[in-house]
Coordinates of C-alpha atoms in Angstrom, one line a residue:
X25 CA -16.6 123.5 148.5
X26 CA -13.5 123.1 147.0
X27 CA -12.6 119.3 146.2
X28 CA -9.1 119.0 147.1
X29 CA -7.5 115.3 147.0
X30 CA -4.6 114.4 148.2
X31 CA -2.2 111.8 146.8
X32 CA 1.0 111.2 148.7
X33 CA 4.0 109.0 147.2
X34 CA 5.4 108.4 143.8
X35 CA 3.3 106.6 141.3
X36 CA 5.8 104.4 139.4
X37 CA 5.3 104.6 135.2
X38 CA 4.0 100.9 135.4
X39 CA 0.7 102.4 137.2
X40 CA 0.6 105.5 135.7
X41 CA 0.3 103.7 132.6
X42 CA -2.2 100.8 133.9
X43 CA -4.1 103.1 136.1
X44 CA -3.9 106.8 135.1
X45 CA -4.4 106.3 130.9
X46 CA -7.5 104.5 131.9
X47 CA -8.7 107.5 133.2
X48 CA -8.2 110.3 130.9
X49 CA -9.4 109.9 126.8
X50 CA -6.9 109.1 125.0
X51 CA -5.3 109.4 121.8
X52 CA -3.8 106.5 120.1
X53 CA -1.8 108.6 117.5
X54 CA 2.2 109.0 118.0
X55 CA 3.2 112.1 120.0
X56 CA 4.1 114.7 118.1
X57 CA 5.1 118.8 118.9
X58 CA 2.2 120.8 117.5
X59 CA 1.5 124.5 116.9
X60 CA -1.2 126.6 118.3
X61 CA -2.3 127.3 122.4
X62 CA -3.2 124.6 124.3
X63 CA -6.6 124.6 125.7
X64 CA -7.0 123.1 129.0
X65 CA -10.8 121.5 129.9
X66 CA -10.7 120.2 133.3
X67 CA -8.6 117.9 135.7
X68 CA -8.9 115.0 137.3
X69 CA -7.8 112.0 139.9
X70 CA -5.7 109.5 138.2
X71 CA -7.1 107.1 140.6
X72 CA -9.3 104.1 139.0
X73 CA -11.8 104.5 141.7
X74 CA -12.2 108.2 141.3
X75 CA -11.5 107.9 137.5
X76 CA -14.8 110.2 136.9
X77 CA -14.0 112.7 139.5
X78 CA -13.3 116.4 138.7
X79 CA -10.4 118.1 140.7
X80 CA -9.5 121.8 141.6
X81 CA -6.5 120.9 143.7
X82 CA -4.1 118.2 145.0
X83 CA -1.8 117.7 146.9
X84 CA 2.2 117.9 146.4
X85 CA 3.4 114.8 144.4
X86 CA -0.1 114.0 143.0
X87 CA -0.5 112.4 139.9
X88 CA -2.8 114.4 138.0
X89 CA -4.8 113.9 134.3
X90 CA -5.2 117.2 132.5
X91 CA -7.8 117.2 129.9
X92 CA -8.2 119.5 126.9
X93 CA -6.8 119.9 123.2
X94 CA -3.5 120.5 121.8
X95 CA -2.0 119.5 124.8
X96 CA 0.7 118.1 122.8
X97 CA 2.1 121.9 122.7
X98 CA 2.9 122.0 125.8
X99 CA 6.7 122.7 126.4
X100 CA 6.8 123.3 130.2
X101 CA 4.2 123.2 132.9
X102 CA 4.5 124.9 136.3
X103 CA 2.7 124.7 139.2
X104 CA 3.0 128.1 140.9
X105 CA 6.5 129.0 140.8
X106 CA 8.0 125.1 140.3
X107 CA 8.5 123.6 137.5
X108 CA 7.1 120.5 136.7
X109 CA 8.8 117.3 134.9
X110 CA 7.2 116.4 131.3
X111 CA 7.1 112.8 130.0
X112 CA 6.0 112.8 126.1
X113 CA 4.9 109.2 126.9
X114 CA 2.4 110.5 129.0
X115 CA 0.9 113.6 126.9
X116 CA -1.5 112.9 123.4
X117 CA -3.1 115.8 122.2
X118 CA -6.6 115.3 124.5
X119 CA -4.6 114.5 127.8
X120 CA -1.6 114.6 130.0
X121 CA -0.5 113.0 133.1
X122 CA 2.3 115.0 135.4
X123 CA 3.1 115.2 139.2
X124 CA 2.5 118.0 141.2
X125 CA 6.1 119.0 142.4
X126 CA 7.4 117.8 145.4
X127 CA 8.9 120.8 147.1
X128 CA 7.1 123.7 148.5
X129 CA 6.0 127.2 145.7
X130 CA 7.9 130.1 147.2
X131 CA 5.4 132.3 146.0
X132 CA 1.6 131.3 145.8
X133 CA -0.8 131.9 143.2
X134 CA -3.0 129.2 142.7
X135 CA -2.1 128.7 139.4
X136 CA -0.8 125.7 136.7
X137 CA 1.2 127.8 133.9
X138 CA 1.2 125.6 130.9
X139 CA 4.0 127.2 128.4
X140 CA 3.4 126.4 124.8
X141 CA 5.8 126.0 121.8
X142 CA 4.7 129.3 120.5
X143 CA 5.9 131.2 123.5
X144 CA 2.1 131.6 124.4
X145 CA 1.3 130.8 128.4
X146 CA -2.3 129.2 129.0
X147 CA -3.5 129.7 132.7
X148 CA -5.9 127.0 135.0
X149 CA -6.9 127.5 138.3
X150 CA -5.2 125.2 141.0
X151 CA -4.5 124.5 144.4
X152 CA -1.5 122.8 145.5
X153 CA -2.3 121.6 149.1
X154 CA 1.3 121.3 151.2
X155 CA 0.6 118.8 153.8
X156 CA 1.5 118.5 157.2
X157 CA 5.0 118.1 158.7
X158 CA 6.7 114.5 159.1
X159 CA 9.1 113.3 161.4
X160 CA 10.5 109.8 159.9
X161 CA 14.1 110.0 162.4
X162 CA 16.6 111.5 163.9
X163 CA 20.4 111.6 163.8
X164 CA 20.6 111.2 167.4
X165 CA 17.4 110.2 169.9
X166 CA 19.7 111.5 172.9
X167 CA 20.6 115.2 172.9
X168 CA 21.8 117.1 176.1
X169 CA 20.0 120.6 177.3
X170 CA 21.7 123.4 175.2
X171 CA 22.9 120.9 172.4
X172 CA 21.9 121.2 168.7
X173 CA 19.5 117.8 167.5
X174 CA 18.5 117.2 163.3
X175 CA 15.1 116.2 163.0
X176 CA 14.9 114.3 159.4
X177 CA 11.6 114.3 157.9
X178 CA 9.7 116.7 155.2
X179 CA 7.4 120.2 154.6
X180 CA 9.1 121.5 157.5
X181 CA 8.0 125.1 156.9
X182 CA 7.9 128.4 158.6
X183 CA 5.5 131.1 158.3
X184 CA 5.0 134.6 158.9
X185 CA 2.4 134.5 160.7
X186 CA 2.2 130.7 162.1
X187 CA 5.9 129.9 162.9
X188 CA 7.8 126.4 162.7
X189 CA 7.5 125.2 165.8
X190 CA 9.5 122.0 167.6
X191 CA 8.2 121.1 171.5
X192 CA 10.0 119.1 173.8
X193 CA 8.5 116.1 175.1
X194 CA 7.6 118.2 178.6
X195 CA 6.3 120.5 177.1
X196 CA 9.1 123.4 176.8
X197 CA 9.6 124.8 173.1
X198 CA 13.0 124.2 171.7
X199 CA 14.7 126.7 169.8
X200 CA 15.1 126.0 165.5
X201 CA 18.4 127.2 164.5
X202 CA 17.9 125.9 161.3
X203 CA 15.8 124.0 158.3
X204 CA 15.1 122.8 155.1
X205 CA 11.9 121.3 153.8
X206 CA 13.2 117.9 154.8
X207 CA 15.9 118.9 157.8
X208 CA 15.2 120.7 161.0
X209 CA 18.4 121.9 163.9
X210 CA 16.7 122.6 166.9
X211 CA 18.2 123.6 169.9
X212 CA 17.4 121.5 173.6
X213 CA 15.9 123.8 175.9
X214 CA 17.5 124.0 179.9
X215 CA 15.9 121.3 181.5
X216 CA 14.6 119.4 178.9
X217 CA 15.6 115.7 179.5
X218 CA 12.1 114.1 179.2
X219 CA 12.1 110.9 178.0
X220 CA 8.9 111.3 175.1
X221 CA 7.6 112.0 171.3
X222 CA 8.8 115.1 170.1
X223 CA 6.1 117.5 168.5
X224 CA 6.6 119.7 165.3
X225 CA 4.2 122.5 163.9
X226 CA 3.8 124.4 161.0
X227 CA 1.0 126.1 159.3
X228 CA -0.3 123.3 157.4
X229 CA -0.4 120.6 160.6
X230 CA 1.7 118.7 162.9
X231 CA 3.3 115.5 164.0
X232 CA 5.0 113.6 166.5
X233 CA 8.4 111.9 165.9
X234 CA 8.4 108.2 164.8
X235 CA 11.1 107.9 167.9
X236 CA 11.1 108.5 171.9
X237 CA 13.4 111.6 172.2
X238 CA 15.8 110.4 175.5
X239 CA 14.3 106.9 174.6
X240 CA 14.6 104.9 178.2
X241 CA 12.4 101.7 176.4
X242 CA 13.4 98.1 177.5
X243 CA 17.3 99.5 177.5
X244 CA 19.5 96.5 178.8
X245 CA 23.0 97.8 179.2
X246 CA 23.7 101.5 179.6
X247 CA 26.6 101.0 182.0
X248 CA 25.4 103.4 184.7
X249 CA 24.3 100.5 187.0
X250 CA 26.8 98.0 189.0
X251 CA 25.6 94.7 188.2
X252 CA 22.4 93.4 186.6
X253 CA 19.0 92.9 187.5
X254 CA 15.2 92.0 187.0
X255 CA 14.1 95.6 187.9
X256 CA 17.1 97.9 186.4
X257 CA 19.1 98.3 182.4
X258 CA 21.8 95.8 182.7
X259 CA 24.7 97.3 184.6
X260 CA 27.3 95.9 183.0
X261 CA 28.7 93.2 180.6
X262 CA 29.0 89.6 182.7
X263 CA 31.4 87.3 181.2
X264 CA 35.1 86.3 180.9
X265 CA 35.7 89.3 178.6
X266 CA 33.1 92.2 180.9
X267 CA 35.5 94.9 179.7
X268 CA 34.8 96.4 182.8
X269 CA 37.9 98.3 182.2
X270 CA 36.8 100.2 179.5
X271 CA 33.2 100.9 181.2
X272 CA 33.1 104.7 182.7
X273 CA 33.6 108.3 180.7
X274 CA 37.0 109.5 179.8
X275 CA 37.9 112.5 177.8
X276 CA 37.9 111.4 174.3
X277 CA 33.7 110.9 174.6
X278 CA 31.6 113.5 176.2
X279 CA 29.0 111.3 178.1
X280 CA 24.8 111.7 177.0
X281 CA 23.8 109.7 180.2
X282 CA 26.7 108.5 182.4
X283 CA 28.7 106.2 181.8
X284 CA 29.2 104.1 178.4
X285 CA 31.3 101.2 177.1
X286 CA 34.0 101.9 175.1
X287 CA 36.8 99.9 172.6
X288 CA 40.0 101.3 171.6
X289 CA 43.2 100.6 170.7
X290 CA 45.2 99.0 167.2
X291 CA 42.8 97.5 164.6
X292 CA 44.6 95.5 161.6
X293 CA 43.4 96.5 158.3
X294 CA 42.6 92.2 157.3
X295 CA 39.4 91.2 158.1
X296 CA 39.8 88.6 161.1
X297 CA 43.5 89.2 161.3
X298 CA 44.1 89.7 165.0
X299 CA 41.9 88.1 167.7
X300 CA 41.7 90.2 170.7
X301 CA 38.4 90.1 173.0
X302 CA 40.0 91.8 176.2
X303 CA 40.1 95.3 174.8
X304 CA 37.4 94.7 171.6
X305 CA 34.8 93.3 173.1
X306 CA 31.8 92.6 175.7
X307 CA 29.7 89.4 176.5
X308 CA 26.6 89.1 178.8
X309 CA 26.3 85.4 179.3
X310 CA 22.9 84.7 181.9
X311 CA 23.2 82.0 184.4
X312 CA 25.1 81.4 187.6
X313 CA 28.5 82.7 187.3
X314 CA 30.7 82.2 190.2
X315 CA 28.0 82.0 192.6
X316 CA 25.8 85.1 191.1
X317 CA 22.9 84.2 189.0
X318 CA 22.5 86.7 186.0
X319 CA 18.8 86.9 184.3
X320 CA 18.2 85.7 180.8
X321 CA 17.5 89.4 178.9
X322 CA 14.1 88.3 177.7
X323 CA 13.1 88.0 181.4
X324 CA 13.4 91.6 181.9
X325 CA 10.3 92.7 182.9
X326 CA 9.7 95.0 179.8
X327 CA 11.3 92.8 177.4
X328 CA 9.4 90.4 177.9
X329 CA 6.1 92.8 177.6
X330 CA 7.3 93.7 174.0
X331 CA 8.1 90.1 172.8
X332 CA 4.2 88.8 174.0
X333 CA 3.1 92.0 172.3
X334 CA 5.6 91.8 169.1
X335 CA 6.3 89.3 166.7
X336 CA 10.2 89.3 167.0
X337 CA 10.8 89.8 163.5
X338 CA 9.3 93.3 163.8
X339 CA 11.9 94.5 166.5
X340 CA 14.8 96.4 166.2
X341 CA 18.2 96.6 168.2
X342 CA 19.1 100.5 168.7
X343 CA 22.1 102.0 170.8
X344 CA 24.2 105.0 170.7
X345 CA 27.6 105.1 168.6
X346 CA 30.2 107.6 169.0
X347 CA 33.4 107.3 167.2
X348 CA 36.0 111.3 167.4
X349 CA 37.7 112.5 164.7
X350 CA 41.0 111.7 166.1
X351 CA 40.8 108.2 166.0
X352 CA 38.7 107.1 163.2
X353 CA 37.5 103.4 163.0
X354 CA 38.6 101.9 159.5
X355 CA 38.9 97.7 159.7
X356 CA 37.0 95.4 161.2
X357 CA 32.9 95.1 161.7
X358 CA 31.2 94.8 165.0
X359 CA 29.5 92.1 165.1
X360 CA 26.1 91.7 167.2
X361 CA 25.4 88.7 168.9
X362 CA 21.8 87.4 170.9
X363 CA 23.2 84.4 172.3
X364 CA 20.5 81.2 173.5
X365 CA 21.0 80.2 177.2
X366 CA 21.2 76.6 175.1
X367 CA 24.4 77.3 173.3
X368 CA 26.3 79.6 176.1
X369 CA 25.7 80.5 179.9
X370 CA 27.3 80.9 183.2
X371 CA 27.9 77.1 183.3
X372 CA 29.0 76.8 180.0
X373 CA 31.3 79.4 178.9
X374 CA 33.1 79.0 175.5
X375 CA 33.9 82.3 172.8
X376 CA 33.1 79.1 169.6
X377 CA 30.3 81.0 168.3
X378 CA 32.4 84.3 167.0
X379 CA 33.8 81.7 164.5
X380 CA 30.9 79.6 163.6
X381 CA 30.2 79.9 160.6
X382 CA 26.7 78.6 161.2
X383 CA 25.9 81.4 163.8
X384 CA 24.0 84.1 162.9
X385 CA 24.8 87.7 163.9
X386 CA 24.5 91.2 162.8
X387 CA 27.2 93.5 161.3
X388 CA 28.0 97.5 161.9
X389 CA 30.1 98.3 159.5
X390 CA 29.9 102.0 158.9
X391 CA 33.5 102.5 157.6
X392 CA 33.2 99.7 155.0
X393 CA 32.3 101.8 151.8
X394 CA 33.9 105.5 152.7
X395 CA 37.4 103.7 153.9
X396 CA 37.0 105.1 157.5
X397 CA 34.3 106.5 159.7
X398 CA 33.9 109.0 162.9
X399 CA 31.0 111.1 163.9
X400 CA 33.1 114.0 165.0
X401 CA 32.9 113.3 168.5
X402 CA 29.5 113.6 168.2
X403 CA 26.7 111.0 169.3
X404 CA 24.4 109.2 166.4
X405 CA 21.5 106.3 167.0
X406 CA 22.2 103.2 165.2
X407 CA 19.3 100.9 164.1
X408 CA 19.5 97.6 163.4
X409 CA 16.3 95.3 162.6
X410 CA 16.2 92.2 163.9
X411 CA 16.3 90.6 160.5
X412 CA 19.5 91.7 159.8
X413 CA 20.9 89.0 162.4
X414 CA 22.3 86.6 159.5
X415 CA 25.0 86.8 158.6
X416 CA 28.5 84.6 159.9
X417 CA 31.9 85.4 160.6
X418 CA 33.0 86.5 157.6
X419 CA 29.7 88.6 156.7
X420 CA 28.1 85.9 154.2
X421 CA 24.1 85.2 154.9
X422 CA 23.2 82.2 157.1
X423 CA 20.0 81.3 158.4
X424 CA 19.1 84.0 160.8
X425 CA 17.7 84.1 164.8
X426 CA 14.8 83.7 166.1
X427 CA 12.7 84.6 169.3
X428 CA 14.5 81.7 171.9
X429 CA 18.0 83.9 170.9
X430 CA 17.2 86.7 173.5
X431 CA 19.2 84.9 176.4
X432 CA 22.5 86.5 176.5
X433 CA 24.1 89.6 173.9
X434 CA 27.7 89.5 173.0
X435 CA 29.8 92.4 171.1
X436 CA 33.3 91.6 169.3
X437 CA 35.1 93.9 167.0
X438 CA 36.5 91.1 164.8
X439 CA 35.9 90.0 161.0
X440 CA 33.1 90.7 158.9
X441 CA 34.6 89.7 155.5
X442 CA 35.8 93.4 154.5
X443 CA 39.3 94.6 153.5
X444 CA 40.0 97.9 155.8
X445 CA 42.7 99.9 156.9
X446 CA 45.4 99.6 160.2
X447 CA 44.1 102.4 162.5
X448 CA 43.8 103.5 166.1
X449 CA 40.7 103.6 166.6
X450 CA 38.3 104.6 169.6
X451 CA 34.4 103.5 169.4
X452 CA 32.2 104.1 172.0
X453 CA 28.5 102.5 172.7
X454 CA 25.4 103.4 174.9
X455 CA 21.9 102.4 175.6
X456 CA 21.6 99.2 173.8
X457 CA 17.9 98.6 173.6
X458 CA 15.5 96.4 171.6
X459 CA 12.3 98.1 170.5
X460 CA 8.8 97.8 168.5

């Protein structure tokens, strides 16, 4: 049987030093080119625990200890058809420590090539072991039937006789337009609007997606419904800024599930210069407002499932963002805001924590370091972990929120601390959730 070990992940030159020279014989001489072929002995694990064990294949991005002589003629090493990157602090004349290549041989043959100075090539048999596909995201978890999603992962690989397969999370297979070992276009079969993991398959495994495609978990505004409940998402912002005039679909934002919140109009490039909630922001505040009583968002049923099953700090906020080409958003962040049913409710309305400077929030900023941003139109998934809720008015780190913040959720295009640039822009917002 063949012993095939697999090593996944970059071993930093600290360890390879404290962990893989302890394995391999060693000698304590100063590198220096020599003449001659190399003869290669054996391999082996650069793993302490496995220190003694013998090797005929590894995985990709393995750490590996060859063992033989004259190893210090070695000019270039190859694994297959890749070529592998040489460290002369890591090669004496007995032994030498290299990573398997990360990227996937075009053509096969088993083989480590190990070029000498003298032009000579010395052969060892070898076995590179590609390992299953990963999914680690998405640029969008909502795509509509007959639209084009990226999958963003790695070894996403086709075969001749096992194809690259991506299926839909009822089932249906969706059609790939397009990869690369770490990028995958696929195409949303008719029909497919299943909320679920997505599946992909190759020849050396598969995987599901670290995300729900059409993700529908504990979403607490998605503007569809008309006012808010126990039961149902949010239906809309509640508040003396609801923006309730800038809730619906219009034609600067195709719609990926009904309606959506949108801002729009004149931003000034200084950061805080012009304070304007009615068109540039949204505020849930819970309590009795006006004779309706409006439920704190942590006593949504399935909110409140994830926070006895979650420590808060491991949560994260997602929604949809969609910003068109025509009117790019270039000055000021939007800030985030849970807001405790202790510092604002229906019963005590007041706007004084935008400007505290003591209240933590979190920024999206996605203009701030290319000067202006827009996703073509197009619909992306922002992600923002819970720990990034921080930072004050003017983007500087405060003492951040914790699990009695989940009352009420605020959004304000306003401040952030960055220089931008005077533009009109139009951002639009969907699905805001909080998720394991």
């Amino acid at each position: 049987m063949k012993n095939i070990v697999k090593f996944v992940g970059i071993v930093l030159a600290t360890a390879l030093v404290a962990v893989g020279m302890s394995s391999c014989k060693q000698d304590p001489y100063k590198y220096v080119v020599t003449d001659g072929q190399p003869v290669i002995k054996y391999i082996t694990t650069t793993e302490a625990s496995a220190a003694d064990s013998l090797i005929t294949g590894a995985a990709t991005e393995a750490v590996i200890c060859i063992v033989g002589e004259n190893l210090t003629s070695v000019k270039e090493v190859y694994f297959n058809d890749l070529k592998a990157i040489l460290s002369s602090s890591f090669i004496t004349y007995n032994t030498m420590l290299v990573q398997v290549p990360a990227s996937i041989p075009g053509e096969v043959t088993n083989k480590i090539y190990f070029k000498a100075k003298n032009g000579e090539t010395v052969t060892f048999p070898f076995e590179v072991e590609v390992p299953g596909p990963t999914v680690t995201g998405t640029v969008c978890e909502y795509v509509l039937p007959g639209k084009q999603g990226v999958l963003q992962g790695n070894y996403f690989v086709d075969d001749p006789n096992v194809p690259l397969e991506v299926v839909m999370p009822d089932g249906q297979a969706a059609k790939v337009v397009s990869f690369t070992q770490t990028s995958l276009t696929y195409e949303v079969p008719a029909g497919s609007t299943a909320s679920g993991k997505i599946m992909v398959k190759t020849i050396y495994g598969s995987c599901e997606s670290n995300f729900n495609f059409n993700d529908k978990t504990n979403i607490l505004f998605d503007w569809d419904a008309d006012e808010a409940s126990l039961t149902t998402p949010y239906g809309k912002a509640n508040g003396w800024q609801p923006a309730t005039a800038h809730i619906g679909v219009t034609d600067d934002v195709e719609p990926i599930d009904g309606k959506y919140i949108y801002f729009t109009g004149d931003l000034s490039a200084g950061p805080g210069a012009v304070w304007d909630e009615g068109p540039w922001s949204f505020t849930f505040w819970p309590g009795d407002n006006w004779g309706t009583v409006y439920p704190n968002l942590q006593e949504n049923t399935e909110f409140a499932a994830i926070l006895a099953s979650h420590k808060w700090d491991e949560l994260k906020l997602k929604f949809e963002v969609c910003v068109p080409k025509a009117s790019p958003w270039a000055a000021q962040g939007l800030g985030i805001y849970f807001t405790p049913k202790s510092y604002v409710d229906g019963t005590n309305q007041n706007n004084g924590y935008y400007a505290d400077a003591a209240f933590p929030r979190a920024w999206y900023m996605p203009w701030k370091d290319s000067g202006s941003f827009d996703t073509g139109g197009e619909w992306i998934t922002v992600i923002i972990p819970m720990t990034e809720f921080k930072y004050n008015h003017e983007g500087n780190a405060v003492g951040g929120i914790d699990e009695t913040y989940f009352d009420g959720m605020s959004m304000f295009l306003w401040n952030g601390g960055v220089q931008g640039k005077d533009c009109h822009a139009f951002v639009a917002v969907d699905n805001i959730r909080v998720v394991p």
